[in-house]
Amino acid sequence: MSFCLRLGPTAPAEKIGGKARSLLRLAAAGLRVPPALVVTSDLFAALRAGGPPLPKTLAAPGALAALEAAVRALVAAPLPPGFRAGLAAELAALDGGPSPRFSVRSSAAIEDDADTLGAGLFLSRLDVPAEEIEGALRAVLASALAPGVLAYLERRAVAVEALGFAVLIHPFTPGDAAGLAALDSSHGAPAIETHHGDASAARAAVSEALARLAVQHGPVEIEWVATGAEVTFLQLRPYRRPRTRALPRELLGWRWDAAHNPLPLSPAQAGLVALVDRSCDTGLRQKIVDGYLYYAHAPRTKSAQRWLAESPSAALKLLEGLTDLRLRQPSESLEKALETFAVIYEPLFGAVQPAARAAREALADFLRRHGVDAAARLPALLAGVPSAASARTELARAFARAPDAAARAEARAAYLERFGDESPCWDVAEPTWRETPIRLDRRLRGLAGNEAAPPPDAWRAVADSIRATLPADEQAAWDRLLDEARAAAAAAEDDDALYARAQASVRQALLVEGVRLAARGVLHRADDVFWLPLDLVRALARGEASATREETARLAGEAHRADAAARAAPPSLADAGLAESLGIVRGRTGAGGVCIGRVRHWNEDARGPAARERPDAEPEIIVARAILPTELPLISAAALVVETGGALDHVAAQARERGIPAVVGAAGAASSFEDGDRVVVDGDAAVVARID
C-alpha cells in the first residue's frame, strides 16, 4: 500500500481529502498552485488500527479521557514499513531548494463540502524544516481527535471513524502578502482580505481568479499567497454568502423603533399603539409588523400651540398637572384609563418631545455656525441636568451603597415611590417595579454601586470655554440657547416617567378586567388579558361581545407562539432608528441574520464561558476578544460577537455554516457589554446594540 502520492489528476479522490482535491481544481482552472504530495487517509486508518475506541458523543462518560488516550496511541503507533523512505523520496522530488521548508496541512474529506467545511477545525503546520516533517505529520493527524472535532461531527451526524483524514504537504511560500478572498457573482464584487503584507499588486490576479472559478463552481472562497503580482493559490472551497433580509415593501419609509421597543409587543400593547395612531396627532405614524413596532414621520394636522406657550419644560409641567388630576382617583374603568392615556400621549409625543428636540437642535446649529463640533460638545453641555434620569441614578446609588437590609429597604421604598410605575420594557403586559420589587433589587444591585458621581457643574467649564470664543454680541444668544437646551434635556428625560404613569394606569385597568373575566370563567388566568386583542377585551368589558374560556385560551396561546417566533427573527438594525443610548458596537458581517439574547463573555483564561447565574432561558450571545476555531463546535450560542477576525476567517465561516449571526472585528465589544446584557446582534448590518 502506498501511503504517499504526488498530487495529480490520477490521485484517488476518496483518499486525498478536501484540501488536496481543491488544489487539483485550482490547477485545472489554469491557476498557479504549489507542487504537492499527499499522505493519504490510509495512514490515519493504519495508525488508528488497534487503538482505543472513540466515544460516539462528548456527553458519554469519560469521553475526554478516551480522546486523550486515542491521541497518545496515535502519536506512539509505529509507522508502516517503508513509509519513512517513501516520504523522504517524495519530499526530495518536490524540489524545495537546498534548505527546504514545508507546509503540512490537514486535508479532511469534509473540507471542500459546503455543508461541512470544518473551517479551522484541523491543525496545519507552516514553515516546517524537512527534519521535523514526521512530528508535524503526527500532530496534524492527531488534531482529528480533538474534542471540538468530535462535537462538530456529532452536530452533523458524521461518525469520527468514518472521517477520511489525509495530509497535504507542499513547499512553504512566505510571500509578500497572503489572505482569503470570496465571490458570489450574483451579489456584487469580490471580497478580498489580507492577513499580512500589502496585497495591492496581487488584487487584480486574485479578482480574475475568483471570476474564473465562480463561473465553474458557483460562489467560491480561496486562500492565496503572493510575491509581488505573482499569486499562488492554496485552497478552494464553496462560499456561503452571509444571508441578508430585504425590507418588506410595506415598510419602505418606516423604521423599527429598536431604541424604545426592541422586543415584540404583546397584543395589549399593540392595541395601545393602534389606539394612539388612530386618535392622536403627534407627527408620527406607528404600526406593528411581525410583532415589532415601526414608525414613520407624518405632517401634523393640529396645532400644538396651547402646550408650547412658553417652553418644553413649562409644557411638561402643565401636562404633569393634568396627569395628576386624572390619575388622582384611579378608575377601574378600562375605557376611562384608555381615554386618559390618549389625552396624555398626544401632547407628550406631539408637542413636548418635538419642542425638546428643536431646542437641542437650535443649540447645535449655533455651535456649527461658530465652527464648534456640535456632536463632540453637546453631550458635555447637556450633562448634569437635574432630571428623572439623574434621580434614578442617585436612588440606585443609594440602594447599591446601603450598608444593611434596613437601609436597602428604605432606599428601595424611595425608588418605588418615584419610579414604581416603570418596568423593564415599554409594554403594558410587563409587570411594573412596584409589582415585582425583587426584580428591581437585582437590577439596582448591579447599578452604580461604587461609581463616583460626576461633578454636577462639570458642564459649565465647557460652556464657559465656548462662550469666551464668541463675539460679545453673540454671548447673550448663547446663554439663552444653552439654558433652553438644558431645560429641554430635562423635559426629554422626565417624559418617560410621565408616560410610565399613564401606561401603568392602563395596566391596572386591564388587570382589573382580567380578574373579572377569570372570575366569570372566560379567562384561565387574569394576566391572559394582555395576550388577547385589546379591542376584544374592550368589547367584553362593555358587554358587547362574548367568548368562552376555550376561545380565549386559543387566542392567548397563538399570541404567545407568535411572540416566541418574533423574538427568534427580529428585524435588522439597518431598518432601525439607532440611538446612541443603545450602546452600539460596529464590526464586520461574519454571518447574516439577527438575534436577540443575553451576553455571555468568553473567558480566555479558562477557555470557556464566564460563569454567571442565568435568570432566564433567553438565547445566549457569546462575546469574546477571540475564539479559536477548534473551540467553536463546543460553543452552544445563538450568535457570536468577536473583537478580532474578518468576514472570511474561520469564526465567520463556521457561523455561516451553523446558520447563526456573527459580527467579527467588533472592536470594543468585550468591554462594552456585561454578562447578562440583553443585546441584538445584527449580522446583516454588522452591528451589536444593547437594548435593555
XYZ file of C-alpha atoms in Angstrom:
692
model
C 0.000 0.000 0.000
C 1.373 3.409 -0.984
C 0.767 5.996 1.718
C 2.497 8.909 -0.096
C 1.373 10.136 -3.503
C 2.400 13.001 -5.734
C -0.709 15.135 -6.115
C -2.055 14.868 -9.632
C -5.200 14.112 -11.624
C -4.838 10.369 -11.078
C -4.743 10.578 -7.281
C -7.736 8.721 -5.747
C -10.201 11.454 -4.718
C -11.619 9.394 -1.827
C -8.188 9.147 -0.130
C -6.631 12.585 -0.546
C -9.134 14.801 1.301
C -10.761 18.130 0.582
C -7.758 20.489 0.557
C -5.903 18.245 -1.880
C -8.955 17.931 -4.143
C -9.336 21.720 -4.148
C -5.695 22.145 -5.198
C -6.407 19.920 -8.212
C -9.417 22.065 -9.142
C -7.324 25.226 -8.912
C -4.688 23.714 -11.191
C -7.358 22.557 -13.640
C -8.569 26.162 -13.861
C -5.103 27.182 -15.035
C -4.081 28.826 -11.759
C -0.679 28.618 -10.128
C -0.530 26.083 -7.272
C 2.441 24.665 -5.358
C 3.728 21.178 -6.203
C 2.412 18.888 -3.504
C 2.306 15.374 -2.137
C -0.458 13.738 -0.165
C -0.193 11.363 2.766
C -3.428 9.500 2.124
C -6.148 8.699 4.613
C -4.768 5.137 4.730
C -2.053 6.308 7.137
C -4.588 7.733 9.577
C -6.505 4.456 9.444
C -3.300 2.430 9.945
C -2.161 4.462 12.968
C -5.638 4.221 14.481
C -5.877 0.449 13.965
C -5.820 -1.337 17.285
C -6.097 1.929 19.191
C -8.708 2.587 21.884
C -12.285 3.084 20.695
C -13.552 6.612 20.285
C -16.627 7.926 22.136
C -19.639 8.487 19.953
C -20.502 11.698 21.790
C -18.812 14.158 24.129
C -21.689 13.586 26.534
C -20.575 9.976 27.075
C -18.907 9.289 30.451
C -15.131 9.555 30.163
C -15.291 10.993 26.628
C -12.411 13.425 27.078
C -10.202 10.791 28.670
C -10.984 8.409 25.792
C -9.979 11.055 23.240
C -6.722 11.751 25.092
C -5.940 8.016 25.110
C -6.649 7.820 21.370
C -4.283 10.725 20.692
C -1.488 9.125 22.774
C -1.955 5.836 20.916
C -1.860 7.527 17.503
C 1.288 9.513 18.322
C 3.037 6.399 19.657
C 1.918 3.986 16.925
C 4.768 2.734 14.667
C 4.786 3.989 11.096
C 4.101 1.366 8.408
C 7.197 -0.337 6.939
C 8.788 1.717 4.184
C 6.775 4.862 4.999
C 9.756 6.996 6.010
C 11.675 6.129 2.876
C 8.692 6.814 0.637
C 8.014 10.148 2.353
C 11.673 11.206 2.005
C 11.691 10.364 -1.690
C 8.526 12.333 -2.371
C 9.786 15.334 -0.360
C 13.023 15.353 -2.353
C 11.006 15.312 -5.572
C 9.174 18.492 -4.515
C 12.434 20.421 -5.101
C 12.213 22.757 -2.143
C 15.771 24.066 -2.565
C 18.925 23.467 -0.512
C 17.241 24.076 2.877
C 13.636 23.270 2.097
C 10.786 24.232 4.381
C 7.269 22.912 4.024
C 3.613 23.427 4.841
C 1.998 20.373 6.454
C -1.763 20.856 6.196
C -4.840 18.866 7.120
C -6.893 17.522 4.237
C -10.026 16.054 5.775
C -12.637 14.581 3.486
C -15.201 17.189 4.569
C -13.072 20.296 3.927
C -14.480 21.033 0.471
C -18.135 20.302 1.309
C -20.334 23.414 1.582
C -22.384 21.841 4.375
C -19.426 20.578 6.432
C -16.426 22.772 5.686
C -14.966 22.348 9.153
C -13.227 25.710 8.739
C -10.220 25.980 11.043
C -11.037 22.778 12.921
C -7.945 20.819 11.985
C -4.296 21.649 12.515
C -1.881 22.825 9.852
C 1.817 23.487 10.435
C 3.645 26.063 8.303
C 7.336 26.752 7.696
C 8.408 23.257 8.808
C 12.005 22.080 8.125
C 12.403 18.668 6.477
C 13.717 17.010 9.645
C 10.544 17.969 11.569
C 8.045 16.759 8.978
C 7.272 13.496 10.788
C 6.406 15.250 14.059
C 4.268 17.815 12.241
C 2.524 14.992 10.362
C 1.568 13.188 13.568
C 0.377 16.444 15.157
C -1.869 17.204 12.189
C -3.302 13.673 12.233
C -3.909 13.877 15.989
C -5.916 17.082 15.520
C -8.675 14.932 14.009
C -9.260 13.504 17.507
C -9.792 16.834 19.276
C -12.978 17.394 21.340
C -14.044 20.212 19.027
C -13.876 17.893 16.032
C -15.996 15.267 17.775
C -18.579 17.919 18.716
C -18.593 19.296 15.180
C -19.058 15.889 13.561
C -21.720 14.946 16.107
C -23.751 18.041 15.153
C -23.649 16.884 11.540
C -24.241 13.183 12.204
C -20.804 12.188 10.846
C -19.024 9.355 12.671
C -15.399 10.084 13.585
C -14.329 6.652 12.407
C -15.828 7.449 9.014
C -13.815 10.651 8.682
C -11.311 10.330 5.852
C -8.256 12.264 7.010
C -5.271 12.890 4.756
C -2.350 15.340 4.981
C -1.231 17.714 2.233
C 2.466 18.680 2.097
C 3.948 21.330 -0.195
C 6.838 23.812 -0.169
C 6.251 26.719 2.157
C 5.801 30.044 0.363
C 6.019 33.030 2.734
C 5.210 35.636 0.081
C 4.888 39.390 0.494
C 1.181 39.115 1.279
C -1.382 36.428 1.993
C -5.077 36.231 2.645
C -8.518 34.997 1.696
C -10.954 36.083 -0.990
C -14.524 35.195 -1.870
C -17.034 35.871 -4.602
C -20.716 35.256 -5.062
C -21.122 36.707 -8.539
C -24.859 37.164 -8.030
C -24.210 39.574 -5.173
C -21.618 42.175 -6.097
C -17.851 42.498 -6.153
C -15.224 40.134 -4.720
C -14.315 40.334 -1.040
C -10.541 40.230 -0.568
C -8.972 40.085 2.889
C -5.248 40.332 3.591
C -3.812 38.554 6.614
C -0.403 40.164 6.239
C 1.506 42.359 3.813
C 0.383 44.701 1.055
C -1.835 42.935 -1.482
C -2.282 45.872 -3.864
C -0.081 44.289 -6.545
C -1.949 40.977 -6.294
C -5.557 42.194 -6.172
C -6.098 42.078 -9.929
C -4.850 38.475 -10.200
C -6.928 37.376 -7.204
C -10.075 39.045 -8.588
C -9.545 37.495 -12.027
C -9.067 34.042 -10.478
C -12.255 34.418 -8.430
C -14.248 35.372 -11.501
C -12.911 32.384 -13.438
C -13.584 29.950 -10.599
C -17.073 31.322 -9.909
C -18.102 30.562 -13.489
C -17.103 26.923 -12.998
C -18.015 26.321 -9.363
C -20.509 28.993 -8.308
C -19.841 31.010 -5.113
C -16.247 30.314 -4.111
C -13.690 31.181 -1.461
C -9.937 30.882 -1.991
C -6.776 31.066 0.074
C -3.822 32.782 -1.629
C -0.248 33.951 -1.094
C 1.519 36.482 -3.292
C 5.028 37.647 -4.079
C 4.535 40.944 -5.850
C 1.937 40.361 -8.570
C 2.619 36.607 -8.721
C -0.109 34.745 -6.818
C -0.057 31.137 -5.662
C -3.418 29.600 -4.756
C -3.571 27.206 -1.810
C -7.225 26.234 -1.316
C -10.621 26.461 -2.963
C -13.861 25.853 -1.127
C -17.554 26.654 -1.608
C -18.589 30.032 -0.255
C -21.762 30.547 1.685
C -22.570 34.236 1.459
C -23.900 35.894 4.626
C -27.654 35.864 4.226
C -29.488 39.161 4.348
C -33.161 40.003 4.513
C -34.777 42.545 2.261
C -37.074 45.119 3.871
C -40.707 44.217 3.093
C -42.332 46.607 0.643
C -44.900 47.623 3.251
C -42.083 49.004 5.437
C -40.384 51.236 2.883
C -40.039 54.606 4.582
C -40.611 53.088 8.044
C -38.093 52.408 10.823
C -38.019 49.765 13.517
C -38.240 51.515 16.893
C -35.387 49.494 18.380
C -34.340 52.379 20.624
C -37.555 52.196 22.667
C -39.293 48.947 21.768
C -36.660 46.409 20.760
C -38.806 43.388 21.660
C -42.084 42.197 20.144
C -45.160 43.816 21.660
C -47.950 41.975 23.412
C -51.432 42.187 21.857
C -52.409 44.633 24.611
C -49.525 46.975 23.790
C -50.165 46.546 20.072
C -53.730 47.647 20.789
C -52.442 50.762 22.571
C -50.260 51.549 19.549
C -53.258 51.221 17.228
C -55.343 53.396 19.563
C -52.911 56.334 19.649
C -52.113 56.014 15.945
C -55.829 56.299 15.251
C -56.697 59.069 17.687
C -53.549 61.104 18.460
C -51.995 63.665 16.137
C -48.273 63.540 17.009
C -46.450 63.880 13.701
C -45.662 60.152 13.777
C -47.441 57.138 12.345
C -46.980 53.749 14.024
C -47.758 50.171 13.111
C -46.909 46.656 14.207
C -45.363 44.272 11.689
C -44.495 40.717 12.748
C -44.780 41.808 16.374
C -42.355 44.753 16.153
C -43.120 48.463 16.325
C -42.298 50.618 13.302
C -42.742 54.350 12.901
C -42.738 56.941 10.130
C -42.917 60.719 10.170
C -46.153 62.361 9.078
C -47.288 66.007 8.980
C -49.375 67.215 11.912
C -52.918 68.341 11.240
C -53.488 70.135 14.566
C -51.659 72.947 16.297
C -49.682 72.171 19.436
C -49.590 75.848 20.436
C -51.570 75.506 23.679
C -48.834 73.266 25.053
C -45.913 75.366 23.837
C -46.805 78.830 25.068
C -43.525 79.053 26.977
C -41.089 76.110 26.653
C -40.914 72.291 26.623
C -40.335 72.275 30.386
C -43.315 74.568 31.013
C -45.473 72.407 28.729
C -44.362 69.314 30.618
C -45.341 70.942 33.927
C -48.811 71.636 32.542
C -49.084 68.052 31.373
C -47.909 66.705 34.731
C -50.652 68.731 36.402
C -53.248 67.278 34.033
C -51.905 63.758 34.706
C -52.097 64.267 38.486
C -55.680 65.465 38.120
C -56.740 62.483 36.032
C -54.863 59.805 37.977
C -55.572 61.096 41.463
C -58.686 58.935 41.630
C -57.786 55.654 39.873
C -60.727 54.322 37.916
C -61.479 50.674 37.371
C -62.999 51.578 34.015
C -60.827 50.373 31.139
C -62.353 52.960 28.796
C -61.561 55.765 31.239
C -57.936 54.587 31.561
C -57.564 54.428 27.775
C -59.030 57.901 27.409
C -56.548 59.267 29.971
C -53.702 57.502 28.206
C -54.579 59.162 24.883
C -55.068 62.573 26.497
C -51.543 62.387 27.964
C -49.942 60.721 24.951
C -50.808 63.293 22.293
C -49.184 66.389 23.855
C -46.320 64.334 25.286
C -45.191 62.973 21.930
C -46.746 65.579 19.667
C -45.587 68.736 21.475
C -43.169 68.268 24.378
C -40.759 65.874 22.690
C -40.592 67.733 19.337
C -40.029 71.021 21.174
C -37.239 69.460 23.250
C -35.572 68.183 20.065
C -35.939 71.632 18.487
C -34.235 73.321 21.463
C -31.333 70.881 21.277
C -31.029 71.359 17.521
C -31.087 75.164 17.907
C -28.085 74.926 20.221
C -26.342 72.532 17.816
C -26.947 74.917 14.890
C -25.467 77.803 16.888
C -22.345 75.737 17.623
C -21.931 74.707 13.990
C -22.318 78.298 12.777
C -19.430 79.263 15.058
C -17.146 76.453 13.970
C -17.634 74.223 17.018
C -18.049 70.446 16.677
C -21.617 70.060 17.982
C -21.527 66.264 18.095
C -18.455 66.335 20.337
C -19.585 69.129 22.675
C -23.341 68.599 23.110
C -23.100 65.565 25.454
C -20.941 67.545 27.903
C -23.043 70.719 27.609
C -26.275 68.860 28.355
C -24.863 66.712 31.168
C -25.611 67.234 34.841
C -29.166 68.444 34.271
C -31.398 67.559 37.260
C -33.995 65.228 35.766
C -35.748 61.919 36.184
C -32.618 60.237 34.791
C -30.328 61.802 37.400
C -32.863 60.999 40.127
C -32.901 57.335 39.081
C -29.115 57.253 39.239
C -28.985 58.780 42.707
C -31.665 56.463 44.058
C -29.878 53.463 42.530
C -26.614 54.542 44.155
C -28.346 54.846 47.500
C -29.619 51.276 47.220
C -26.312 49.824 45.989
C -24.358 51.548 48.783
C -26.819 50.727 51.573
C -24.877 49.145 54.465
C -27.618 46.793 55.657
C -31.039 45.339 54.876
C -32.934 48.130 56.637
C -31.129 50.800 54.636
C -31.742 48.848 51.414
C -35.443 48.604 52.225
C -35.585 52.345 52.766
C -33.736 53.030 49.509
C -35.988 50.608 47.639
C -39.097 52.315 49.003
C -37.750 55.695 47.887
C -37.120 54.363 44.381
C -40.577 52.802 44.141
C -42.220 55.978 45.394
C -40.720 57.910 42.493
C -40.426 55.317 39.734
C -42.531 52.335 40.788
C -44.797 52.679 37.734
C -41.895 51.926 35.395
C -40.954 48.465 34.147
C -38.051 46.789 32.338
C -39.623 47.466 28.923
C -42.332 49.615 27.372
C -45.045 47.007 27.260
C -48.256 47.152 29.274
C -48.018 43.370 29.726
C -44.763 43.762 31.683
C -45.202 43.994 35.490
C -44.047 47.279 36.996
C -41.212 47.571 39.518
C -43.824 48.145 42.222
C -45.371 44.770 41.388
C -42.025 42.938 41.255
C -39.634 44.577 43.748
C -37.368 41.506 43.738
C -36.582 42.124 40.062
C -35.863 45.739 40.915
C -33.463 44.626 43.646
C -31.487 42.544 41.138
C -31.321 45.498 38.760
C -30.315 48.054 41.383
C -27.720 45.798 42.964
C -25.648 45.933 39.801
C -26.027 49.664 39.143
C -23.756 52.494 40.153
C -22.575 50.812 43.324
C -19.106 52.287 43.598
C -19.121 54.845 40.816
C -18.272 58.366 41.811
C -20.923 60.853 40.776
C -19.548 63.333 38.241
C -19.359 66.942 39.442
C -22.801 68.489 38.814
C -21.295 71.628 37.288
C -18.683 69.921 35.057
C -20.627 71.157 32.012
C -20.032 74.768 32.990
C -16.315 74.734 32.151
C -17.132 73.536 28.620
C -19.837 76.190 28.249
C -17.543 78.959 29.526
C -14.731 77.939 27.175
C -17.094 78.211 24.198
C -18.577 81.496 25.408
C -15.122 83.024 25.666
C -14.557 82.465 21.943
C -17.804 84.210 20.891
C -18.202 87.836 19.843
C -19.693 89.968 22.626
C -22.940 90.488 20.716
C -23.456 86.691 20.432
C -22.935 85.796 24.083
C -26.464 86.646 25.215
C -27.912 84.415 22.482
C -25.525 81.646 23.574
C -26.664 81.918 27.205
C -30.328 81.797 26.196
C -29.974 78.844 23.816
C -27.909 76.895 26.327
C -30.453 77.454 29.115
C -33.304 76.412 26.828
C -31.480 73.311 25.609
C -30.623 72.210 29.154
C -34.210 72.717 30.305
C -35.378 70.788 27.246
C -32.932 67.980 28.050
C -34.529 67.614 31.474
C -38.006 67.569 29.910
C -36.889 64.920 27.426
C -35.820 62.711 30.368
C -38.829 63.444 32.572
C -41.362 62.477 29.915
C -40.503 58.777 30.362
C -41.698 58.846 33.960
C -44.911 60.563 32.908
C -45.564 58.045 30.146
C -44.933 55.204 32.596
C -47.627 56.561 34.922
C -50.154 56.669 32.099
C -49.263 53.166 30.919
C -49.364 51.756 34.459
C -52.908 53.111 34.797
C -53.933 51.152 31.689
C -52.166 48.060 33.016
C -54.066 48.208 36.293
C -57.378 48.659 34.469
C -56.593 45.664 32.254
C -55.687 43.561 35.285
C -58.981 44.500 36.952
C -60.781 43.398 33.813
C -58.688 40.221 33.690
C -59.704 39.350 37.255
C -63.381 39.890 36.361
C -63.121 37.734 33.239
C -61.291 34.985 35.129
C -63.989 35.055 37.844
C -66.627 34.627 35.139
C -64.721 31.656 33.689
C -63.817 33.491 30.457
C -60.059 33.524 31.181
C -57.873 30.799 32.610
C -55.705 33.419 34.392
C -56.170 37.130 34.916
C -52.936 38.105 33.119
C -54.068 36.289 29.966
C -55.913 39.547 29.340
C -52.674 41.039 27.960
C -52.488 38.335 25.299
C -55.933 38.957 23.839
C -56.630 41.606 21.193
C -57.308 44.874 23.032
C -60.461 45.564 21.032
C -61.876 42.191 22.130
C -61.117 42.952 25.801
C -62.810 46.356 25.462
C -65.877 44.749 23.885
C -66.011 42.109 26.626
C -65.728 44.840 29.280
C -68.613 46.768 27.706
C -70.721 43.632 27.415
C -70.746 43.955 23.621
C -69.072 40.590 22.980
C -68.835 37.147 24.493
C -66.159 34.477 24.472
C -65.596 31.064 26.000
C -62.605 30.060 28.053
C -61.533 27.754 25.237
C -61.636 30.613 22.711
C -59.592 32.980 24.870
C -57.102 30.212 25.671
C -56.642 29.600 21.947
C -56.125 33.312 21.235
C -53.656 33.723 24.111
C -51.753 30.606 23.055
C -51.489 31.842 19.478
C -50.221 35.205 20.726
C -47.544 33.599 22.905
C -46.372 31.438 19.986
C -46.287 34.467 17.704
C -44.225 36.330 20.318
C -41.704 33.481 20.526
C -41.439 33.339 16.730
C -40.932 37.095 16.532
C -38.182 37.039 19.162
C -36.411 34.367 17.121
C -36.475 36.539 13.983
C -36.051 40.224 14.879
C -35.733 42.902 12.189
C -32.410 44.254 11.026
C -30.902 47.203 12.848
C -30.345 48.638 9.384
C -34.106 49.283 9.480
C -33.977 50.913 12.916
C -33.598 54.440 14.124
C -30.391 53.797 16.050
C -29.974 55.809 19.222
C -26.679 56.473 20.979
C -28.261 55.285 24.209
C -28.494 51.778 22.803
C -24.781 51.169 23.302
C -23.714 50.319 19.767
C -20.634 48.428 18.593
C -19.968 48.097 14.897
C -17.867 45.416 13.218
C -17.968 43.378 10.044
C -20.521 40.874 8.863
C -19.309 37.383 9.644
C -22.651 35.650 9.151
C -26.002 37.213 8.448
C -29.187 37.117 10.442
C -30.481 38.890 13.518
C -30.791 37.566 17.060
C -31.834 38.958 20.438
C -30.355 37.382 23.531
C -28.246 37.771 26.666
C -24.488 38.353 26.624
C -22.150 35.726 27.971
C -18.450 36.509 27.867
C -15.894 34.006 26.679
C -13.196 33.677 29.325
C -9.862 33.438 27.514
C -8.056 32.403 30.686
C -10.373 29.485 31.383
C -11.174 28.979 27.671
C -14.878 28.833 28.241
C -17.948 30.931 29.056
C -17.715 33.139 32.104
C -19.661 31.649 34.995
C -22.816 33.525 35.882
C -26.320 32.971 37.119
C -28.752 32.542 34.241
C -32.020 34.193 35.298
C -33.910 33.179 32.191
C -33.811 30.962 29.154
C -33.171 33.660 26.562
C -30.783 32.830 23.709
C -27.117 33.173 24.638
C -24.840 35.579 22.779
C -21.155 34.745 23.147
C -18.945 37.860 23.218
C -15.184 37.348 23.001
C -11.954 39.028 22.095
C -11.023 35.920 20.127
C -12.297 32.370 19.746
C -10.219 29.503 18.429
C -11.883 27.646 15.543
C -11.409 24.395 17.456
C -13.465 25.856 20.318
C -16.393 26.901 18.167
C -18.022 23.458 17.905
C -18.001 23.302 21.711
C -19.953 26.541 21.973
C -23.718 26.463 22.076
C -24.679 30.003 21.113
C -27.426 31.795 19.267
C -24.950 34.358 17.910
C -21.269 35.300 18.092
C -19.599 38.675 18.601
C -15.819 38.647 18.299
C -13.477 41.618 18.524
C -10.980 40.111 16.095
C -11.164 38.372 12.733
C -12.544 39.107 9.327
C -15.527 38.209 7.213
C -13.683 35.279 5.611
C -11.968 33.932 8.732
C -12.763 30.651 10.449
C -15.166 32.101 13.030
C -17.256 33.667 10.273
C -17.144 30.542 8.118
C -18.295 28.265 10.930
C -21.030 30.714 11.946
C -22.353 30.778 8.376
C -22.238 27.008 8.284
C -24.194 26.778 11.526
C -26.661 29.423 10.404
C -26.142 31.756 13.365
C -25.470 35.516 13.155
C -21.905 36.677 13.750
C -20.281 40.092 13.928
C -16.481 39.962 13.706
C -13.866 42.677 14.025
C -16.181 44.263 16.615
C -13.507 46.214 18.470
C -14.546 47.143 21.997
C -17.395 44.631 22.279
C -15.901 42.773 25.240
C -15.657 45.933 27.330
C -18.893 47.496 26.059
C -21.227 44.718 27.176
C -21.532 42.943 30.503
C -22.696 39.420 31.237
C -26.470 39.365 31.188
C -26.924 42.447 28.991
C -29.729 41.971 26.506
C -28.412 42.787 23.039
C -29.464 42.483 19.444
C -26.818 41.039 17.145
C -27.408 42.071 13.553
C -25.089 40.174 11.274
C -26.593 41.831 8.199
C -25.772 45.354 9.384
C -22.631 44.252 11.327
C -23.968 45.971 14.446
C -24.402 44.886 18.063
C -26.619 47.039 20.285
C -27.654 46.903 23.917
C -31.437 47.001 24.172
C -32.077 46.513 27.875
